Backbone as a ProteinNet text record, in pm:
[ID]
protein_1_A
[PRIMARY]
GAGGRRTTTMAVADRSLVAATATAATCMAATLILRITFVLKTIHDDSNDSVTKKRRTKRKRPVSTLVVLGSGGHTTEMIRLLTCLEAKRYSPLAYVLATSDTTSLDRIEASPAARHGDAVYRIPRSREVGQSYITSIFTTIRSFIHSIYVATRVRPDLVLCNGPGTCVPIVMIVFLLRILGMADGNVVFVESFCRVHNLSLTGKLLYPIVDKFVVHWPELLQQYPRSQLVSAFVKHQAK
[TERTIARY]
70.2	8.2	91.9	-6	107.7	196.7	202.6	243.3	346.8	376.5	460.3	564.6	493.1	568.2	635.5	553.8	670.6	790.7	736.8	851	984.3	961.2	1069.4	1080.5	1079.1	1123.4	1199.3	1144.6	1245.2	1365.3	1360.8	1451.5	1604.2	1570.9	1603	1655.1	1619.4	1660.6	1731.5	1719.9	1821.4	1968.2	1971.3	2046.6	2150.7	2109.4	2168.6	2185.7	2195.6	2234.9	2327.7	2329.9	2477.1	2574.8	2531.6	2665.7	2720.7	2616.7	2683.9	2761.3	2710.3	2768.5	2931.1	2916.6	3052.2	3124	3061	3168	3236.6	3127.7	3198.3	3306.8	3274.8	3395.4	3541.2	3529	3639	3672.3	3623.6	3690.4	3777.1	3685.4	3741.8	3925.1	3897.3	4027.6	4121.5	4069.4	4184.7	4249.5	4166.3	4210.3	4267.2	4255.8	4364.2	4463.3	4489.6	4591.9	4688	4628.7	4696.7	4777.9	4724.5	4777.7	4856.9	4882.2	4964.4	5083.4	5033.4	5198.6	5224.5	5164.3	5205.6	5315.1	5224.9	5315.5	5452.9	5435.8	5540.7	5689	5622.6	5704.6	5792.9	5720.6	5750.7	5865	5836.4	5933.9	6027	6022.1	6157	6236.3	6215.1	6234.2	6356.9	6467.1	6597.4	6651.8	6572.8	6563.3	6508.2	6480.3	6425.5	6456.3	6578.2	6677.1	6665.4	6664.9	6622.1	6499.2	6426.4	6309.3	6255.2	6308	6283.6	6368.6	6496	6550.7	6480.2	6390.4	6316.2	6185.2	6101.8	5982.7	6078.9	6185.4	6189.9	6233.3	6267	6323.9	6178.4	6113.4	5959.2	5857.8	5911.4	5804.5	5829.2	5699.9	5716.5	5660.9	5568.5	5466.4	5596.6	5556.4	5646.3	5616.2	5679.3	5705.1	5704	5548.6	5453.7	5469.6	5591.2	5671	5626.8	5595	5602.1	5689.1	5733.9	5871.3	5795.7	5839.8	5804.5	5939.7	5920.9	6021.8	5989	6126.5	6142.7	6169.4	6196.9	6275.5	6452.5	6523	6671.2	6697.4	6825.3	6886.6	6801.8	6693	6603.2	6612	6576.4	6578.5	6700.6	6808.2	6953.9	6911.3	6969.1	6991.4	6886.7	6724.2	6668.3	6716.4	6743.4	6784.7	6879	7002.6	7081.7	7023.5	6947.5	6887.6	6787.6	6723.6	6615.8	6765.8	6869.9	6928.7	6972.4	6897.1	6928.2	6788.1	6713.2	6569.6	6554.4	6559.8	6532.8	6419.1	6341	6218.2	6160.3	6188.1	6108.5	6067.7	6108.9	6114.6	6018.4	6078.2	5988.6	5884.2	5799.1	5680	5588.5	5411.8	5435.8	5504.4	5579	5614.3	5587.8	5508.2	5463.3	5542.3	5547.8	5598.9	5479.7	5493	5406.4	5517.4	5483.6	5562.6	5435.7	5508.3	5402.9	5357.9	5229.9	5211.2	5270.1	5324	5437	5574.1	5577.8	5675.5	5756.1	5751.1	5789.3	5902.3	5978.4	6101.6	6200.5	6114.5	6115.1	6094.9	5998.8	5920.2	6019.4	6029.5	6126.6	6275.6	6337.4	6437.2	6451	6386.9	6327.5	6332.4	6260.5	6245.3	6366.5	6431.2	6551	6629.7	6675.9	6789.4	6786.5	6850.7	6893.7	6879	6966.7	6952.1	6812.8	6705	6564.8	6491.6	6377	6321.6	6197.8	6088.7	5959.2	5836.9	5782.5	5666.1	5596.3	5522.7	5375.5	5285.6	5261.6	5159.9	5204	5166	5228.3	5099.1	5191.5	5045.3	5085.8	5036.5	5023.4	4997.2	4980	4996.6	5026	4924	4966.6	5048.5	5153.6	5283.5	5189.3	5231.3	5159.3	5190.1	5312.4	5340.5	5483.5	5455.9	5508.4	5618.3	5748.5	5838.3	5789.4	5830.3	5771.2	5608.5	5552.9	5405.2	5348.2	5249.7	5261.1	5192	5193.1	5160.6	5031.2	4951.6	4798.8	4814.1	4789.4	4705.6	4801.1	4901.6	4925.2	4866.5	4767.2	4734.2	4599.3	4573.3	4431.5	4547.4	4623	4678.3	4756.1	4779.7	4844.6	4693.2	4598.5	4482.5	4493.4	4479.2	4470	4526	4704.3	4788	4748.3	4659.5	4674.9	4539.6	4427.3	4323.7	4368.5	4445.3	4511.8	4603.6	4682	4715.5	4691.5	4561.5	4454.3	4452.8	4414	4348.3	4471.3	4619.7	4690.5	4761.4	4709.5	4790.9	4707.1	4581.8	4464.2	4470.9	4504.9	4487.6	4581.7	4748.1	4810.4	4821.2	4807	4863.8	4981.6	5053	5268.1	5261.5	5397.2	5455.6	5538.1	5620.1	5751.1	5729.2	5730.8	5726.2	5880.2	5945	6066.6	6116.4	6159.8	6160.3	6262.1	6316.1	6461	6459.6	6352.2	6336	6275.7	6208.1	6083.2	5956.3	5937.8	5767.3	5714.4	5661	5578.5	5544.4	5671.5	5667.4	5586.8	5610.6	5586.1	5381.5	5320.7	5186.4	5163.7	5280	5242.5	5294.5	5389.3	5411.1	5350.7	5278.5	5185.3	5058.1	5006.9	4889.2	4947.6	5004	5048.1	5084.3	5149.6	5095.7	4976.4	4895.7	4783.1	4723.8	4737.7	4694.8	4736.7	4860	4933.4	4857.7	4816.3	4778.7	4658.8	4589.9	4495.1	4473.7	4575.5	4592.4	4540.2	4554.7	4557.4	4607.8	4762.2	4852.7	4994.4	5140.8	5181	5281.7	5298.3	5337.4	5478.8	5597.3	5710.1	5764.4	5858.3	5888	6077.8	6095.3	6265.5	6301	6323.6	6396	6508.5	6550.5	6696.3	6742.8	6806.7	6849	6916.2	6888.6	6969.5	7122.5	7208	7340.9	7419.2	7352.5	7450.3	7385.8	7311.5	7266.9	7398.3	7422.4	7573.9	7552.9	7466.6	7525.6	7331.4	7293.8	7104.8	7018.2	6969.7	6814.4	6772.5	6689	6606	6489.1	6350.6	6259.3	6143.7	6179.4	6122.7	6163.5	6276	6345.3	6325.9	6301.6	6221.6	6093.4	6043.6	5852.4	5870.7	5968.4	5956.3	6011.2	6134.5	6185	6104.1	6040.9	6001.5	5875.1	5857.1	5749.4	5800.1	5944	5975.4	6083.5	6073.6	6101.1	6256.5	6322.8	6449.5	6527.4	6593.9	6580.3	6741.3	6790.1	6944.1	7011.4	7139.9	7214	7313.1	7444	7562.3	7707	7641.9	7769	7728.4	7871.6	7843.9	7768.1	7791.3	7750.4	7632.4	7559.2	7445.8	7363.7	7503.1	7435.9	7454.4	7541.5	7549.6	7409.7	7412.1	7265.2	7140.1	7082.6	7022	7044	7009.9	7074.9	7038.8	6899.2	6778.8	6815.6	6897.3	6967.7	7028.7	7030.6	7158.3	7268.8	7393.3	7489.1	7532.4	7475.3	7491	7585.3	7722.5	7819.7	7758.1	7614.2	7608.8	7637.8	7678.9	7716.9	7791.1	7883.3	8035.4	8067.7	8201.5	8314.6	8361.5	8350.1	8446.2	8590.4	8630.8	8783.4	8770.6	8900.1	8936.9	8986.9	8911.5	8963.2	9114.4
-126.9	-35.6	126	267.8	385	354.3	326.3	347.6	242.2	121.7	90.6	116.5	232.8	277.1	381.9	468.6	601.9	540.6	381.7	332	292	194.9	252.5	367.4	446.8	571.2	634.6	610.7	641.7	577.8	476.1	386.9	431.8	413.1	444.8	583.3	683.8	792.9	828.8	728.3	734.8	637.9	560.7	520.9	581.7	661.6	760.5	866.8	946.3	1019.7	928.2	846.2	755.3	759.9	736.9	725.9	845.8	958.5	1079.5	1091.4	1087.7	1116.9	1040.9	941	838.3	896.8	936.8	984.6	1090.1	1200.5	1330	1331.6	1291.5	1235.4	1173.2	1069	982.2	1148.3	1233.5	1322.8	1378.5	1415	1528.5	1438.2	1351.5	1281.6	1295.7	1206.9	1219.1	1366.5	1460.6	1582.1	1659.4	1562.6	1654.3	1570.7	1443.8	1380	1441.7	1469.6	1548	1627.4	1754.9	1857	1841.2	1727.8	1716.9	1653.7	1554.7	1518.5	1642	1722.4	1835	1927.9	1933.4	2000.4	1999.1	1907.2	1791.9	1817.9	1738.2	1753	1858.4	2014.8	2131.5	2151.1	2067.9	2123	2032.7	1870.2	1793.3	1855.5	1889.6	1901.2	1910.5	1882.8	1908.6	2067.9	2054.6	2239.1	2315.7	2294	2404.8	2534.2	2571	2678.5	2722.3	2716.8	2762.2	2820.4	2736.6	2784.6	2882.3	2879.9	3016.9	3094	3096.6	3252.9	3339.8	3249.6	3242.6	3373.6	3313.6	3340.2	3495.5	3489.5	3599.7	3722.7	3693.9	3825.6	3852.7	3746.1	3776.8	3857.1	3834.3	3895.2	4027.1	4100.6	4216.2	4244.9	4255.7	4232.1	4226.2	4274.7	4220.5	4062.4	4009.2	3910.9	3890.7	3862.9	3814.5	3722	3753.8	3665.8	3666.4	3522.9	3473.7	3420	3513.6	3477.6	3357.4	3199.2	3128.6	3180.5	3208.1	3298.9	3149.4	3148.3	3049.3	3100.2	3026.4	3092.7	3042.6	3104.1	3107.5	3096.8	3011.4	3006.8	3039	2948.4	2972.1	3133.4	3231.7	3377.8	3416.5	3387.9	3413	3379.9	3298.9	3270.3	3285.6	3307.1	3425.5	3565.3	3689.8	3771.2	3784.2	3705.8	3674.6	3664.6	3560.8	3527.5	3680.7	3758.6	3884.8	3964.8	4000.4	4069.2	4051.8	3926.9	3929.7	3944.8	3959.6	3979	4180.7	4164.1	4316.6	4417.5	4493.7	4565.6	4572.7	4610.6	4664.2	4540.4	4423.1	4317.6	4230.9	4227	4093.3	4203.4	4205.6	4254.9	4255.8	4196.7	4289.5	4145.2	4179.6	4062.4	4068.1	3909.3	3854.3	3792.4	3801.4	3749.3	3592.1	3474.7	3413.7	3310.6	3313.7	3266.4	3216.5	3120.3	3057	3136.8	3116.1	3170.4	3203.4	3090.3	3099.7	3147.3	3177.4	3256.8	3380.4	3439.8	3591.1	3670.4	3612.6	3674.6	3738.3	3618.1	3644.4	3768.6	3838.8	3937.2	4026.3	4077.1	4148.8	4223.5	4029.3	4052.9	4073.4	4075.7	4104.6	4269.1	4329.1	4428.3	4550.5	4481.4	4543.2	4561	4418.2	4447.9	4525	4644.9	4733.1	4637.8	4502.5	4442.3	4344.6	4356.6	4257.3	4375.6	4328.2	4433.5	4463.5	4526	4506.2	4462.8	4405.4	4292.9	4356.4	4382.9	4461.7	4345	4201.6	4175.2	4052.5	4080.9	3943.6	3867.8	3720.4	3633.1	3549.1	3513.7	3390.5	3230.4	3168.6	2978.7	2972.8	2835.3	2802.8	2659.2	2636.9	2485.8	2326.1	2325.1	2175.1	2072.9	2097.9	2017.6	2079.2	2112.7	2211.2	2081.6	2145.5	2076.2	1968.2	1864.2	1765.3	1765.9	1781.4	1756.4	1611.4	1544.3	1396.2	1341.5	1270.8	1255.3	1247.4	1231.5	1209.4	1342.8	1449.7	1570.6	1663.1	1569.3	1654.4	1643.9	1532.2	1555.9	1614	1687.6	1780.1	1920.8	1933.3	2083.2	2094.2	1986.6	2018.9	2033.1	1922.4	2037.9	2147	2168.7	2351.3	2423.9	2322.4	2449.5	2434.4	2353.7	2316.1	2482.6	2437.7	2491.5	2704.9	2677.1	2857.6	2896.5	2771.7	2755.3	2806.6	2750.3	2767.8	2883.2	2989.4	3117.4	3196.4	3179.8	3248.8	3259.4	3063.8	3082.2	3129.5	3107.6	3183.3	3267.3	3379.8	3532.8	3620.4	3542.7	3574.9	3525.6	3415.7	3351.5	3323	3330.2	3434.3	3331.6	3428.5	3338.2	3276.6	3337.7	3270.7	3219.8	3125.2	3105.9	3078.2	3184.9	3096.7	3072.8	2973.7	2900.5	2862.2	2784.8	2758.8	2656.3	2594	2475.7	2437.3	2552.6	2512.4	2443.5	2414.8	2299.8	2362.3	2553	2572.5	2558.3	2600.3	2615.5	2478.2	2354.3	2212.2	2221.6	2288.9	2322.7	2396.4	2528.9	2650.7	2587.7	2541	2495.6	2376.1	2294.7	2220.2	2269.9	2336.1	2442.9	2518.3	2569	2636.9	2544.7	2438.8	2371.6	2289.2	2279.7	2262.9	2364.8	2486	2569.6	2572.8	2557.4	2536.6	2471.4	2361.5	2213.7	2291.1	2335.8	2427.8	2557.1	2585.3	2707.3	2823.1	2832.3	2969	3052.5	3001.4	3051.6	2992.1	3084.9	3038.3	2925.5	2988.3	2905.9	2837.6	2900.3	2828.4	2855.8	2773.2	2718.4	2713.3	2768.2	2772.5	2765.5	2645.6	2536.7	2578.7	2630.6	2674.6	2610.1	2457.4	2385.6	2444.7	2348.9	2478	2443.9	2538.3	2509.6	2424.1	2414.9	2250.9	2180.1	2136.7	2019.6	1956.7	1850.6	1838.2	1695.1	1582.2	1468.9	1364	1484.7	1425.9	1543	1559.2	1655.6	1634.3	1779.9	1776.9	1713.7	1715.4	1591.5	1707.4	1848.7	1963.2	1889.5	1897.5	1891.8	1766.1	1679.4	1504.7	1514.4	1598.9	1598	1682	1806	1897.6	1902.7	1736.1	1769	1730	1640	1620.1	1739.2	1857.4	1945.9	2069	2125.3	2196.8	2252.6	2365.3	2392.5	2445	2460.8	2455	2442.6	2336.9	2294.1	2321.9	2380.3	2455.2	2366.5	2332.7	2280.2	2388.9	2300.7	2392.4	2309.1	2200.2	2105.2	1980.9	1966.1	1856.6	1709.8	1686.9	1525.4	1534.8	1654.9	1637.2	1636.4	1729.8	1752.3	1616.1	1513.1	1407.4	1314.1	1292.5	1229.5	1274.2	1375.5	1463.4	1506.7	1461.1	1551.6	1618.3	1645.8	1793.4	1922.2	1887.9	1946.3	2086.7	2161	2282.2	2334.2	2346.6	2422.4	2504.1	2580	2746.1	2739.3	2826.5	2870.6	2989.5	3020	3110.1	3150.8	3046.6	3081.6	2952.3	2875.8	2791.8	2846.1	2868.9	2814.9	2723.3	2689.4	2495.9	2556.4	2445.8	2472.1	2386.7	2483.4	2448.6	2300.6	2205.2	2074.3	2126.3
12.9	5.8	2	30.9	24.5	87.5	248	373.9	351.2	242.2	251.2	145.6	1.3	-99.2	26.9	127.3	178	250.4	352.4	406.2	281.1	177.2	88.7	17.4	11.9	-47.3	33.5	166.9	275.1	319.5	268.1	314.8	156.7	84.9	-25.8	-7.3	34.5	71.5	148	247.9	373.5	362.5	234.4	196.1	91	22.6	-85.8	39.2	155.3	205.3	258.4	324	411.4	276.8	180.8	59.1	8.5	34.2	5	99.9	203.2	352.6	366.1	318.6	312.7	161	55.1	-8.2	-17.5	80	84.1	182.3	266.7	408.3	360	244	169.3	106.9	62	-37.6	41.8	144.2	266.2	290.5	359.3	408.9	335.2	151.4	60.5	59.5	33.4	49.9	147.5	263.5	405.5	376.9	353.6	295.3	257.4	122.8	-27	61	115.1	137.8	250.5	379.2	476.9	401	301.9	198.3	129	63.8	17	96.9	215.2	265	366.2	426.3	493.8	354	241.8	117.8	111.8	158.3	128	239.5	324.8	478.1	418.5	361.8	357.6	210.1	138.6	26	3.9	-41.1	-58	-107	-197.6	-266.5	-197	-65	10.3	46.2	32.5	84.8	-83.2	-148.2	-292.7	-299	-240	-255.1	-202	-22.3	60.8	15	-63.2	-113.7	-231.1	-319	-430.3	-372.5	-262.7	-179.1	-150.3	-72.7	18	-88.7	-213.6	-338	-367.5	-356.5	-429.1	-330.6	-209	-91.1	-113.7	-77.7	-38.8	112.3	104.7	251.5	376.4	471.8	578.6	647.3	753	779	884.5	944.8	1036.8	1123.7	1274.8	1334.9	1490.4	1523.1	1636.2	1729.6	1803.7	1888.9	2059.1	2049.8	2124.8	2285.2	2346.1	2478.8	2565.4	2693.9	2777.5	2861.7	2952.9	3098.4	3107.1	3194.6	3220.6	3051.6	3021.1	2956.8	2785.2	2756.8	2684.1	2619.9	2713.7	2695.8	2655.4	2698.4	2678.5	2532.4	2518.5	2345.6	2255.5	2315.7	2191.2	2173.6	2267.2	2275.8	2159.9	2215.2	2094.8	1944.5	1928.9	1801.3	1769.9	1841.2	1784.6	1768.2	1806.6	1678.3	1568.7	1501.9	1366.1	1310.8	1408.9	1292.7	1184.6	1150	1105.2	1140.8	1189.4	1258.7	1179.7	1007.4	901.3	852.5	845.3	771.8	866	992.3	1088.1	1141.7	1103.3	1149.3	1058.2	1205.6	1361.8	1433.5	1533.4	1638.9	1749.3	1781.2	1869.8	1962.9	2082.3	2185.3	2232.2	2334.8	2313	2425.9	2555.6	2660.2	2769	2870.4	2942.2	3073.8	3144.5	3203	3381.1	3383.6	3499.1	3458.3	3372.1	3296	3384.8	3479.8	3551.4	3468.3	3410.9	3406.3	3252.3	3184.5	3029.4	2953.2	2990.6	2892.3	2963.3	3101.7	3169.4	3116.4	3147.8	3029.8	2849.5	2854.2	2665.2	2670.4	2798.5	2769.4	2796.2	2925.6	2988.2	2888.1	2772.2	2668.9	2550.9	2569.2	2425.4	2293	2311.4	2152.3	2139.6	2224.5	2187.3	2139.2	2068.2	2020.1	2104.8	2136.8	2266.7	2119.7	2223.7	2103.3	2073.5	1959.9	1955.9	1986.5	2018.7	2095	2145.6	2329.4	2413.4	2453.5	2429.4	2480.6	2552.1	2676.9	2728.5	2741	2769.3	2754.1	2840.7	2929.2	3051.9	2929.5	3034.3	3042.8	3022.5	2940.4	2891.4	3051.6	3081.5	3236.2	3291.4	3386.3	3491.7	3569.8	3602.5	3663.6	3830.2	3783.3	3932.3	3888.1	3834.8	3755.8	3706.8	3763.1	3761.5	3597.7	3555.8	3358.2	3380.1	3438.8	3489.1	3442	3517.2	3576.6	3450.4	3424.6	3261.1	3156.2	3120	3037.9	3017.4	3132	3152.7	3102	3163	3163.2	2986.8	2941.2	2792.3	2715.1	2760.7	2688.1	2655.1	2795.3	2810.6	2780.6	2731.7	2669.6	2543.5	2464.7	2343.2	2303.2	2370.7	2349.6	2383.6	2422.4	2431.9	2316.6	2302.5	2138.4	1993	1998.8	1925.5	1930.6	2014.9	2011.7	1973.6	2013.4	1974.6	1851.5	1800.8	1610.3	1538.5	1597.9	1477.4	1457.9	1595.5	1609.4	1500.9	1545.4	1473.4	1377	1341.7	1188.7	1155.1	1213.7	1148.7	1040.1	942.5	888.7	909.4	995.3	1113.1	1254.6	1274.5	1356.1	1450.4	1527.7	1594.8	1692.8	1740.7	1900.5	1873.4	2044.8	2090	2179.1	2153.7	2277	2412.9	2468.4	2555	2531.5	2645	2562.1	2560.7	2605.4	2539.6	2423.9	2315.6	2174.7	2105.4	2212.9	2140	2047.2	2172.6	2089.1	2015.5	2039.4	1908.4	1821	1783.1	1682.2	1595.2	1645.5	1639.1	1559.6	1643	1594.8	1487.2	1452	1303.5	1226.5	1233.3	1143.4	1102.5	1179.8	1112	1037.5	1105.7	1038.6	866.3	895.9	748.7	672.2	691.1	640.8	575.9	666	637.4	543.6	509.8	446.8	479.3	612.2	709.5	757.9	737.2	783.3	666.7	655.2	590.9	707.6	785.9	960.1	946.8	856.1	834.4	949.2	1030.8	1183.1	1172.6	1241.6	1205.8	1381.3	1498.8	1547.7	1582.3	1683.8	1729.8	1862.2	1836.2	1936.3	2075.2	2162.5	2296.1	2278.2	2269.7	2214.7	2334.8	2469.9	2537.7	2529.3	2385	2326.5	2195.5	2297	2217.3	2128.1	2227.1	2138.2	2145	2194.9	2189.2	2197.9	2116.1	2133.5	2212	2218.3	2373.1	2314.5	2436	2424.5	2306.1	2341	2213.5	2127.5	2107.7	1950.4	1846.2	1969.6	1912.8	1828.9	1895.5	1896.7	1777.9	1779.7	1610.9	1524.5	1499.4	1387.6	1226.4	1308.9	1139.2	1062.3	1179.5	1096.2	1107.2	1133.8	1133.8	1001.7	940.2	789.8	800.1	926.5	960	1110.4	1081.6	1288.1	1266.8	1331.4	1393.4	1542.3	1463.2	1594	1582	1677	1745.7	1747.9	1733.1	1726.1	1622.4	1512.4	1450.6	1500.6	1603.4	1638.6	1620.7	1600.5	1626.1	1461.7	1352.7	1245.8	1185	1232.1	1167.9	1204.8	1353	1358.8	1269.4	1256.1	1237.6	1088.7	939.1	829.7	760.1	858.9	797.7	868.7	990.3	1070.8	949.2	1057.8	962.2	1115.6	1100.6	1157	1162.9	1257.1	1330.5	1448.9	1419.5	1524.6	1576.5	1635	1693.8	1853.6	1876.6	2024.6	2054.9	1965.6	1993.2	1878.9	1881.3	1745.8	1776.3	1653.4	1656.2	1590.9	1583.7	1523.8	1411.9	1299.5	1215.1	1170.6	1150.2	1095.5	1028.1
[MASK]
+++++++++++++++++++++++++++++++++++++++++++++++++++++++++++++++++++++++++++++++++++++++++++++++++++++++++++++++++++++++++++++++++++++++++++++++++++++++++++++++++++++++++++++++++++++++++++++++++++++++++++++++++++++++++++++++++++++++++++++++

């Protein structure tokens, strides 16, 4: 009867909707995979240096820069790195640091060599020193949520970081924005100069997804071929 035909029509419509949804989901997944592959290929391309130089010569607008500050020695190293940034070219300049970091910003402002940021953001640390791993799950989630706000607000062309754990959620969210085409998101990671034979945990996590990975010792260069050796803090004896 009429009721049976309506039931059959609804069943066909439901199957069509399920099939269309599955097809759309498959297309989205395939597009995402292709986009991830493209971004990673760009990052890992052996000719990336020449591509970067071409982009630099063609680029006319300033480079929106996000600098991740750490405490202690990380800030000392970052201040030296910031002296290499041309104010006119790398602008606007924003800083992001941990909410529990009470010294880094003061040291930046007190240093005549470092630039004052156009904006300052604070995010909670993923894990504080001595914090249990179980509770760090929740603080890590909270850190990622704050990082989403910072990254989507700044949408940096360049992220500069040198080892603090605070940079992990920031870099990963910026990497996601890059996949989605929402930011250029080039990342330069400078490993701490006191890392001679092994990378820091932060370095190990970020090594596969950053554009430039800088080390200070040839021992690390041999282990990690994508890295670049820069003697910014140490002078190596000529062989």
